[in-house]
Coordinates of C-alpha atoms and ligand atoms in Angstrom, one line a residue:
X14 CA 6.6 22.1 -44.7
X15 CA 9.1 25.1 -44.1
X16 CA 9.0 27.9 -46.1
X17 CA 12.5 29.3 -47.4
X18 CA 11.6 32.5 -48.5
X19 CA 12.1 34.6 -45.4
X20 CA 15.1 32.9 -43.9
X21 CA 15.5 33.8 -40.4
X22 CA 19.0 34.2 -39.2
X23 CA 20.4 31.9 -36.7
X24 CA 19.4 32.4 -32.8
X25 CA 22.7 31.7 -31.1
X26 CA 21.8 33.8 -28.9
X27 CA 19.1 31.6 -27.3
X28 CA 22.7 29.3 -26.6
X29 CA 24.4 31.3 -24.6
X30 CA 22.4 30.4 -21.2
X31 CA 23.5 26.6 -21.8
X32 CA 26.9 27.7 -21.6
X33 CA 26.3 28.5 -18.0
X34 CA 24.6 25.4 -16.7
X35 CA 26.2 22.6 -15.0
X36 CA 28.9 21.1 -17.0
X37 CA 29.3 17.7 -15.1
X38 CA 25.5 16.8 -16.0
X39 CA 26.2 13.8 -18.3
X40 CA 26.0 13.0 -21.3
X41 CA 26.7 16.2 -22.9
X42 CA 24.0 15.3 -25.6
X43 CA 21.4 14.4 -23.4
X44 CA 21.8 17.5 -21.7
X45 CA 21.6 19.7 -24.8
X46 CA 19.2 17.5 -26.3
X47 CA 17.2 18.6 -22.9
X48 CA 17.8 22.2 -23.4
X49 CA 17.2 22.5 -26.9
X50 CA 13.8 20.8 -26.4
X51 CA 12.2 23.2 -23.7
X52 CA 13.5 26.2 -25.7
X53 CA 11.1 25.2 -28.6
X54 CA 8.9 24.3 -26.3
X55 CA 8.7 27.3 -24.3
X56 CA 9.0 29.5 -27.4
X57 CA 12.2 30.9 -26.9
X58 CA 12.8 29.2 -30.5
X59 CA 10.3 29.9 -32.2
X60 CA 8.9 27.8 -35.1
X61 CA 10.2 28.0 -38.3
X62 CA 13.1 29.6 -36.9
X63 CA 16.6 28.5 -38.7
X64 CA 19.3 26.7 -36.0
X65 CA 22.7 27.3 -36.3
X66 CA 24.7 25.4 -38.2
X67 CA 26.3 22.1 -36.5
X68 CA 30.0 24.1 -36.8
X69 CA 28.8 27.1 -35.3
X70 CA 26.7 25.2 -32.5
X71 CA 29.8 23.4 -31.9
X72 CA 32.6 26.5 -31.8
X73 CA 30.0 27.9 -29.5
X74 CA 29.1 25.6 -27.0
X75 CA 32.7 24.4 -27.4
X76 CA 31.6 20.6 -27.9
X77 CA 32.5 18.6 -30.9
X78 CA 30.9 18.7 -34.1
X79 CA 29.6 15.1 -33.7
X80 CA 27.5 16.0 -30.7
X81 CA 25.5 18.5 -32.1
X82 CA 24.9 16.2 -35.1
X83 CA 23.5 13.5 -33.0
X84 CA 21.5 16.1 -31.0
X85 CA 19.7 17.6 -34.2
X86 CA 19.3 14.2 -35.2
X87 CA 17.4 13.2 -32.2
X88 CA 15.4 16.6 -32.5
X89 CA 14.7 15.7 -36.1
X90 CA 13.5 12.2 -34.7
X91 CA 10.9 13.4 -32.6
X92 CA 9.5 16.0 -34.7
X93 CA 11.1 19.2 -33.5
X94 CA 13.1 20.3 -36.3
X95 CA 13.6 19.9 -40.1
X96 CA 16.2 19.5 -42.0
X97 CA 16.6 20.7 -45.5
X98 CA 19.3 19.3 -47.8
X99 CA 22.0 22.4 -48.2
X100 CA 19.9 24.9 -46.3
X101 CA 20.5 23.9 -42.6
X102 CA 17.8 23.0 -39.9
X103 CA 14.7 24.4 -39.0
X104 CA 12.3 24.6 -36.1
X105 CA 9.3 22.5 -36.8
X106 CA 6.2 24.5 -38.6
X107 CA 4.1 22.3 -36.6
X108 CA 5.2 24.1 -33.5
X109 CA 3.8 27.2 -34.3
X110 CA 1.0 26.9 -31.4
X111 CA 4.1 27.3 -28.9
X112 CA 4.0 31.0 -29.5
X113 CA 0.4 31.1 -27.8
X114 CA 1.7 28.4 -25.2
X115 CA 4.1 31.2 -24.5
X116 CA 2.0 33.7 -24.1
X117 CA -0.6 31.5 -21.7
X118 CA 2.4 30.6 -19.8
X119 CA 2.9 34.2 -18.7
X120 CA -0.4 34.5 -17.6
X121 CA -1.8 31.0 -17.4
X122 CA -4.9 29.8 -17.2
X123 CA -4.4 26.0 -17.5
X124 CA -7.4 24.0 -16.4
X125 CA -6.5 21.6 -13.6
X126 CA -7.4 17.9 -15.1
X127 CA -10.9 16.7 -14.4
X128 CA -11.3 13.5 -11.9
X129 CA -13.9 11.3 -11.0
X130 CA -16.1 11.9 -8.1
X131 CA -14.4 8.6 -6.7
X132 CA -11.4 10.3 -6.8
X133 CA -12.7 13.7 -5.4
X134 CA -14.0 11.3 -2.3
X135 CA -11.0 10.0 -1.5
X136 CA -10.1 13.2 -0.2
X137 CA -12.4 13.3 2.4
X138 CA -11.6 9.8 3.8
X139 CA -9.3 9.6 6.8
X140 CA -5.7 9.4 5.6
X141 CA -3.7 6.0 5.9
X142 CA -0.6 6.4 8.3
X143 CA 2.5 5.7 6.5
X144 CA 5.5 5.1 8.8
X145 CA 9.0 2.8 8.7
X146 CA 9.7 0.6 11.7
X147 CA 12.1 3.0 12.3
X148 CA 9.7 4.5 14.4
X149 CA 9.2 2.5 18.2
X150 CA 6.3 1.0 19.4
X151 CA 4.9 1.1 15.5
X152 CA 1.5 -1.6 15.5
X153 CA 2.0 -4.3 12.9
X154 CA 5.8 -4.1 13.1
X155 CA 7.3 -7.5 12.6
X156 CA 10.6 -8.6 14.2
X157 CA 12.8 -8.3 11.1
X158 CA 15.5 -8.9 12.9
X159 CA 14.8 -12.1 13.7
X160 CA 14.2 -13.0 10.2
X161 CA 16.0 -16.4 8.6
X162 CA 17.3 -13.9 6.4
X163 CA 20.1 -16.6 4.8
X164 CA 17.4 -18.9 4.3
X165 CA 15.2 -16.6 2.6
X166 CA 18.0 -15.5 0.4
X167 CA 18.8 -19.0 -0.6
X168 CA 14.8 -19.3 -1.5
X169 CA 14.9 -16.3 -3.7
X170 CA 18.1 -17.7 -5.6
X171 CA 15.9 -21.1 -5.9
X172 CA 13.1 -19.2 -7.0
X173 CA 15.6 -17.3 -10.0
X174 CA 16.8 -20.5 -11.6
X175 CA 13.1 -21.7 -11.1
X176 CA 12.0 -19.2 -13.3
X177 CA 13.6 -20.4 -16.4
X178 CA 11.1 -23.5 -15.9
X179 CA 8.1 -21.7 -15.2
X180 CA 4.9 -22.3 -17.3
X181 CA 4.1 -18.7 -17.9
X182 CA 1.6 -16.4 -16.1
X183 CA -0.7 -17.2 -13.8
X184 CA -3.8 -15.2 -13.3
X185 CA -4.7 -16.3 -9.6
X186 CA -0.7 -16.9 -8.9
X187 CA 1.8 -19.3 -8.9
X188 CA 0.8 -22.8 -8.3
X189 CA 3.1 -24.3 -5.7
X190 CA 2.6 -20.8 -3.3
X191 CA -1.4 -21.5 -3.8
X192 CA -0.8 -25.0 -2.5
X193 CA 1.7 -24.3 0.3
X194 CA -1.4 -21.8 1.8
X195 CA -3.6 -24.3 1.2
X196 CA -1.9 -26.8 3.5
X197 CA -1.0 -24.0 5.9
X198 CA -4.7 -22.8 6.2
X199 CA -6.1 -26.5 6.2
X200 CA -4.3 -27.6 8.9
X201 CA -3.6 -24.0 11.1
X202 CA -6.8 -22.2 10.3
X203 CA -9.6 -24.5 9.5
X204 CA -10.4 -23.3 6.1
X205 CA -11.5 -25.6 3.3
X206 CA -10.5 -25.2 0.2
X207 CA -8.6 -26.4 -2.6
X208 CA -5.9 -24.5 -4.5
X209 CA -8.1 -23.2 -7.3
X210 CA -10.0 -21.1 -4.8
X211 CA -6.9 -19.3 -3.7
X212 CA -5.8 -15.9 -5.5
X213 CA -2.5 -14.4 -4.7
X214 CA -2.5 -10.7 -4.3
X215 CA -0.2 -7.7 -3.9
X216 CA -1.3 -7.9 -0.3
X217 CA -4.6 -8.3 1.3
X218 CA -5.3 -4.8 0.6
X219 CA -5.5 -5.3 -3.1
X220 CA -7.7 -8.6 -2.6
X221 CA -10.2 -6.9 -0.8
X222 CA -10.0 -3.6 -3.3
X223 CA -10.9 -6.5 -5.7
X224 CA -13.5 -8.0 -3.7
X225 CA -15.4 -4.7 -3.5
X226 CA -15.4 -3.8 -6.9
X227 CA -16.7 -7.4 -7.8
X228 CA -19.1 -7.4 -5.3
X229 CA -20.7 -4.0 -5.0
X230 CA -22.9 -1.6 -7.0
X231 CA -23.1 1.6 -6.1
X232 CA -25.1 2.6 -3.5
X233 CA -24.7 -1.0 -1.6
X234 CA -24.7 -0.9 1.9
X235 CA -21.1 -2.3 3.6
X236 CA -21.4 -3.2 7.3
X237 CA -18.0 -2.8 8.7
X238 CA -17.0 -2.8 12.4
X239 CA -17.1 0.6 14.2
X240 CA -13.9 1.0 15.3
X241 CA -12.5 -0.8 12.7
X242 CA -9.6 -1.4 9.8
X243 CA -9.4 2.3 7.9
X244 CA -7.6 0.4 4.8
X245 CA -10.9 -0.7 3.5
X246 CA -12.2 2.7 3.6
X247 CA -10.8 3.6 -0.1
X248 CA -11.7 0.4 -1.6
X249 CA -16.0 0.8 -0.5
X250 CA -15.7 4.2 -1.0
X251 CA -14.2 3.7 -5.0
X252 CA -16.6 0.7 -5.3
X253 CA -20.0 2.9 -4.6
X254 CA -20.7 1.2 -1.6
X255 CA -22.0 2.8 1.4
X256 CA -20.5 2.3 4.2
X257 CA -22.5 1.1 7.3
X258 CA -20.7 1.6 11.0
X259 CA -21.7 -1.5 13.4
X260 CA -20.5 -0.8 17.0
X261 CA -18.5 -3.7 18.6
X262 CA -18.1 -5.5 22.1
X263 CA -16.4 -7.6 23.9
X264 CA -17.9 -10.5 21.7
X265 CA -17.1 -8.7 18.7
X266 CA -19.3 -7.1 16.0
X267 CA -22.9 -6.2 17.3
X268 CA -24.9 -8.9 14.9
X269 CA -27.9 -7.9 17.2
X270 CA -27.8 -4.2 15.6
X271 CA -26.3 -5.0 12.7
X272 CA -28.4 -7.8 11.4
X273 CA -31.6 -6.6 12.5
X274 CA -31.7 -2.8 11.3
X275 CA -29.6 -2.8 8.4
X276 CA -31.5 -5.9 6.6
X277 CA -30.4 -4.7 3.1
X278 CA -26.7 -4.5 3.2
X279 CA -24.8 -6.3 0.5
X280 CA -21.4 -7.6 2.2
X281 CA -20.0 -7.4 5.7
X282 CA -16.4 -6.8 6.0
X283 CA -15.0 -8.2 9.7
X284 CA -12.0 -9.3 11.7
X285 CA -13.7 -12.2 13.5
X286 CA -10.6 -13.7 14.9
X287 CA -9.3 -10.3 16.3
X288 CA -11.3 -7.1 15.7
X289 CA -9.0 -4.5 14.7
X290 CA -7.8 -2.9 16.6
X291 CA -9.6 -4.0 19.7
X292 CA -8.9 -7.3 19.9
X293 CA -12.0 -8.8 20.8
X294 CA -13.0 -12.3 19.3
X295 CA -16.4 -12.8 17.7
X296 CA -18.4 -15.3 19.3
X297 CA -19.7 -18.5 17.7
X298 CA -23.5 -17.5 18.5
X299 CA -22.5 -14.3 16.7
X300 CA -20.4 -16.3 13.6
X301 CA -23.3 -18.4 13.0
X302 CA -26.3 -15.5 12.5
X303 CA -23.7 -13.7 10.6
X304 CA -23.4 -17.0 8.4
X305 CA -27.0 -17.4 8.5
X306 CA -28.0 -13.9 7.0
X307 CA -25.3 -14.0 4.5
X308 CA -26.7 -17.5 3.1
X309 CA -30.3 -16.5 3.4
X310 CA -30.0 -13.2 1.4
X311 CA -27.0 -14.0 -0.8
X312 CA -24.9 -11.8 0.7
X313 CA -20.6 -12.1 1.2
X314 CA -19.1 -11.8 4.3
X315 CA -15.3 -10.7 3.9
X316 CA -13.1 -12.0 6.5
X317 CA -10.1 -10.3 7.0
X318 CA -7.8 -12.6 9.4
X319 CA -4.7 -10.5 9.2
X320 CA -2.9 -11.8 12.0
X321 CA -4.6 -14.5 14.0
X322 CA -1.4 -16.8 13.9
X323 CA -0.2 -14.9 16.6
X324 CA -2.4 -15.8 19.5
X325 CA -0.6 -16.2 22.7
X326 CA -3.0 -18.6 25.0
X327 CA -3.6 -21.7 22.7
X328 CA -4.0 -22.3 19.2
X329 CA -5.4 -20.3 16.6
X330 CA -9.0 -20.3 17.2
X331 CA -11.3 -21.8 13.6
X332 CA -11.8 -19.3 11.0
X333 CA -14.9 -18.4 9.7
X334 CA -14.7 -19.6 6.6
X335 CA -14.2 -23.1 7.9
X336 CA -17.9 -23.0 9.6
X337 CA -19.2 -21.7 6.3
X338 CA -18.3 -24.1 4.1
X339 CA -17.2 -22.3 1.0
X340 CA -20.5 -20.6 0.6
X341 CA -20.5 -17.0 1.5
X342 CA -17.4 -16.2 3.1
X343 CA -14.3 -14.9 1.1
X344 CA -11.2 -15.3 3.4
X345 CA -8.4 -12.7 3.3
X346 CA -5.0 -13.2 4.6
X347 CA -1.4 -11.5 4.4
X348 CA 2.0 -12.4 4.9
X349 CA 2.9 -8.7 5.5
X350 CA 2.6 -9.5 9.5
X351 CA 4.2 -12.7 9.6
X352 CA 6.9 -12.0 7.1
X353 CA 7.8 -8.6 6.2
X354 CA 5.4 -5.9 5.4
X355 CA 7.4 -5.0 2.0
X356 CA 6.7 -8.6 0.8
X357 CA 3.5 -7.2 -0.5
X358 CA 1.9 -10.6 -0.5
X359 CA -1.4 -11.8 0.5
X360 CA -4.2 -13.8 -0.9
X361 CA -7.8 -14.4 -0.5
X362 CA -9.7 -17.9 -0.5
X363 CA -13.0 -17.5 -2.8
X364 CA -16.0 -19.4 -2.9
X365 CA -15.7 -21.9 -5.8
X366 CA -18.9 -19.6 -7.2
X367 CA -16.7 -16.7 -7.6
X368 CA -13.6 -17.8 -8.8
X369 CA -14.2 -17.4 -12.6
X370 CA -15.5 -13.7 -12.2
X371 CA -12.4 -12.9 -9.9
X372 CA -9.8 -14.6 -12.3
X373 CA -11.4 -12.5 -15.7
X374 CA -11.4 -9.8 -13.4
X375 CA -7.4 -10.2 -12.5
X376 CA -6.7 -10.3 -16.1
X377 CA -7.8 -6.8 -16.6
X378 CA -6.4 -5.8 -13.1
X379 CA -2.7 -6.7 -13.5
X380 CA -1.9 -10.0 -15.5
X381 CA -1.2 -11.5 -11.8
X382 CA 1.7 -11.0 -10.1
X383 CA 5.4 -11.3 -10.6
X384 CA 6.5 -14.8 -10.0
X385 CA 9.6 -14.6 -8.3
X386 CA 8.8 -13.8 -4.8
X387 CA 5.7 -16.1 -5.2
X388 CA 8.4 -18.9 -6.0
X389 CA 10.8 -17.9 -2.9
X390 CA 7.9 -17.7 -0.6
X391 CA 6.8 -21.4 -1.9
X392 CA 10.2 -22.8 -1.7
X393 CA 10.3 -21.0 2.3
X394 CA 7.3 -22.6 3.3
X395 CA 8.1 -26.3 1.5
X396 CA 11.0 -26.1 3.3
X397 CA 9.3 -25.6 6.9
X398 CA 11.1 -22.4 7.4
X399 CA 7.8 -20.1 7.4
X400 CA 6.1 -22.7 10.2
X401 CA 9.5 -22.8 12.2
X402 CA 9.6 -18.7 11.7
X403 CA 6.1 -18.5 12.5
X404 CA 6.6 -20.6 16.3
X405 CA 9.3 -18.5 17.1
X406 CA 7.8 -15.3 16.7
X407 CA 4.8 -16.4 18.5
X408 CA 6.8 -16.9 21.7
X409 CA 8.7 -14.1 21.2
X410 CA 5.8 -11.4 20.6
X411 CA 4.7 -13.0 23.6
X412 CA 7.4 -12.6 25.5
X413 CA 7.5 -8.6 24.2
X414 CA 4.0 -8.3 25.0
X415 CA 4.4 -9.1 28.6
X416 CA 7.4 -6.8 29.0
X417 CA 5.5 -4.3 27.8
X418 CA 2.4 -4.6 30.0
X419 CA 4.5 -4.7 33.0
X420 CA 6.2 -1.6 31.9
X421 CA 2.9 0.3 31.3
X422 CA 1.5 -1.0 34.2
X423 CA 4.8 -0.1 36.3
X424 CA 5.2 3.6 34.5
X425 CA 1.8 5.2 33.9
X426 CA 0.2 4.8 37.3
X427 CA -3.4 3.7 36.3
X428 CA -3.6 6.3 33.5
X429 CA -3.0 4.0 30.8
X430 CA -5.2 0.5 30.8
X431 CA -4.6 -2.2 28.7
X432 CA -7.7 -4.0 26.8
X433 CA -7.4 -7.6 27.2
X434 CA -6.9 -9.4 24.0
X435 CA -5.7 -13.0 23.4
X436 CA -2.6 -11.8 20.9
X437 CA -1.8 -9.9 18.1
X438 CA 1.3 -7.4 17.6
X439 CA -0.3 -4.4 19.4
X440 CA -2.1 -3.9 22.9
X441 CA -4.9 -1.2 22.9
X442 CA -4.6 1.0 26.3
X443 CA -7.3 3.3 27.7
X444 CA -6.4 6.7 28.7
X445 CA -8.7 8.4 31.0
X446 CA -12.3 9.3 29.0
X447 CA -12.2 12.6 27.0
X448 CA -8.2 12.9 26.8
X449 CA -7.1 13.9 23.9
X450 CA -5.5 10.8 22.5
X451 CA -4.8 12.3 19.1
X452 CA -3.0 15.3 20.8
X453 CA -0.6 12.8 22.5
X454 CA -0.1 10.5 19.5
X455 CA 0.8 13.9 17.5
X456 CA 3.6 15.0 20.1
X457 CA 4.8 11.3 20.5
X458 CA 5.7 11.0 16.8
X459 CA 7.2 13.7 16.6
X460 CA 10.1 12.3 18.9
X461 CA 10.5 9.2 17.2
X462 CA 7.2 7.2 18.0
X463 CA 5.1 5.4 15.5
X464 CA 1.5 4.6 17.8
X465 CA -1.8 5.6 16.7
X466 CA -4.4 7.1 18.5
X467 CA -7.3 4.8 19.4
X468 CA -10.1 7.5 18.4
X469 CA -8.8 7.5 14.4
X470 CA -10.2 3.8 14.6
X471 CA -13.9 5.5 14.9
X472 CA -15.7 6.2 12.2
X473 CA -19.0 7.1 13.3
X474 CA -19.7 5.3 17.0
X475 CA -18.7 7.3 20.0
X476 CA -14.9 6.8 20.3
X477 CA -13.0 5.6 23.5
X478 CA -9.8 7.7 24.0
X479 CA -6.6 5.3 23.9
X480 CA -2.9 4.6 22.1
X481 CA -2.4 1.7 20.4
X482 CA 0.8 0.6 21.0
X483 CA 2.8 -1.8 19.0
X484 CA 5.4 -4.5 20.8
X485 CA 6.1 -7.2 18.3
X486 CA 9.1 -5.6 16.2
X487 CA 11.0 -4.2 19.6
X488 CA 13.1 -5.8 22.0
X489 CA 13.1 -4.7 25.7
X490 CA 15.5 -1.7 25.2
X491 CA 13.4 -0.2 22.5
X492 CA 10.5 -0.6 24.5
X493 CA 12.0 1.2 27.4
X494 CA 13.1 3.8 25.2
X495 CA 9.8 4.6 23.5
X496 CA 8.0 4.5 26.9
X497 CA 10.2 6.5 28.1
X498 CA 9.5 9.1 25.8
X499 CA 6.2 8.8 25.8
X500 CA 5.6 8.8 29.4
X501 CA 6.4 12.9 30.1
X502 CA 3.8 13.5 27.0
X503 CA 1.2 11.4 28.7
X504 CA 2.0 12.8 32.4
X505 CA 1.7 16.8 31.1
X506 CA -1.5 15.5 29.6
X507 CA -3.1 14.3 32.2
X508 CA -2.7 16.8 34.9
Ligands
PLP613 C1 -6.8 -5.1 9.8 C2 -5.6 -5.2 8.7 N1 -6.1 -5.9 7.4 C3 -5.4 -6.0 6.5 C4 -4.1 -5.4 6.2 C5 -3.6 -5.1 4.9 O1 -2.3 -6.4 5.0 P1 -1.4 -6.3 3.6 O2 -0.1 -5.5 4.1 O3 -1.2 -7.8 3.2 O4 -2.5 -5.3 2.5 C6 -3.9 -4.9 7.5 C7 -2.0 -4.1 7.5 O5 -1.6 -4.0 8.6 C8 -4.5 -5.1 9.0 O6 -3.8 -4.2 9.9

């Protein structure tokens, strides 16, 4: 309660700086509320001191009395001031702490927020690149100008209408979309599943994060390809997992090393259709070895099938999940590369035994995704537009890659050597050993390119030097522009 025995005079001088403030800041009542709030919090308006009457302040600030009254009411509602009938408005006595705060601010000894060991660990992980496709030759960039936007808009509008009839939240995702994904995976990827096993996620990365958190205990070993996909580092580390780097060769993940030297690993994360970033396909013999290892030891394999749709020299290969028979493999897919990176839709196909626990966790994680984009995508797929877009992009990307390969061979005179690969959205080009690929990329990206140094994808294995160059999102003219900028930089480094 406010003591009225020692009435203080209204502190009008505190308000004069408000007169100098930008008057276009609107609405005025909000600007004045923010101003008085700040003055109270920093202690300039002291606890228990009296505010000018609404009439006085209105005259001083050249505002209407109603505006001042409204501001005082808001301050009172939020506990900053107290009004006594017939005695004016006072800064709340409970805010006397602010005097101390004010002194502290002059001599700050604020303690930083303490974060968990996991958050600290994240600071030590190689950071991810985030660039828009405005940067030329960026890997994984779809040809957005080729996307059937009018058809997509129709699907979005259809989804908007359908929401009215949607039966509510589905933790695993909208049934229509899950059913479309099942039909697509059954026919094109040889994946065995029904829709109960499909969980829609906000991009495949969220799915993988969830999988790591559900499958590993702190200290568990996780086998990963090296070079490999850095996007999983954070998920493994925050789950307390210990990455075991496994070298690859042209047959893919070295099972001979991984499965003999690291018997006690709990999980393997791999890109069997096309190793990321090198593009090698895991041989059948190694697939079978890996599956046998997982089955015999109760381990799980996460199969990241990020862009196997873009195989140029034949139909996509059968997935590892298809060989497994729904026991040990979690299959992960994404729409980021086929449709749009910002669509943020991907999915996991879970072995049936894992469905209940993942479903339960999903309830805690985010309660499922927004249904609108899911329904739009389901409509887009059911009208055959997804499949036809995919067919067109496969042809287009093949032609774009062909152009990039020709141009690189013509311009770089053997100093950038393509590492053969059966498809994808980027090419790996090796530089002479010991070339500083990071320095080249830094300079290239400073002039508008979006390349990646090959060495960035290596964790513990000795790194090859090279450039990862995206082609899918760029026409011939853009590829030329990109290479024109790159050429002098590479030449300078190789002199
Ligand atoms: C190898 C690999 N896996 C997974 C992803 C993640 O995809 P999403 O955008 O669906 O999270 C990417 C993204 O480009 C990727 O390159």
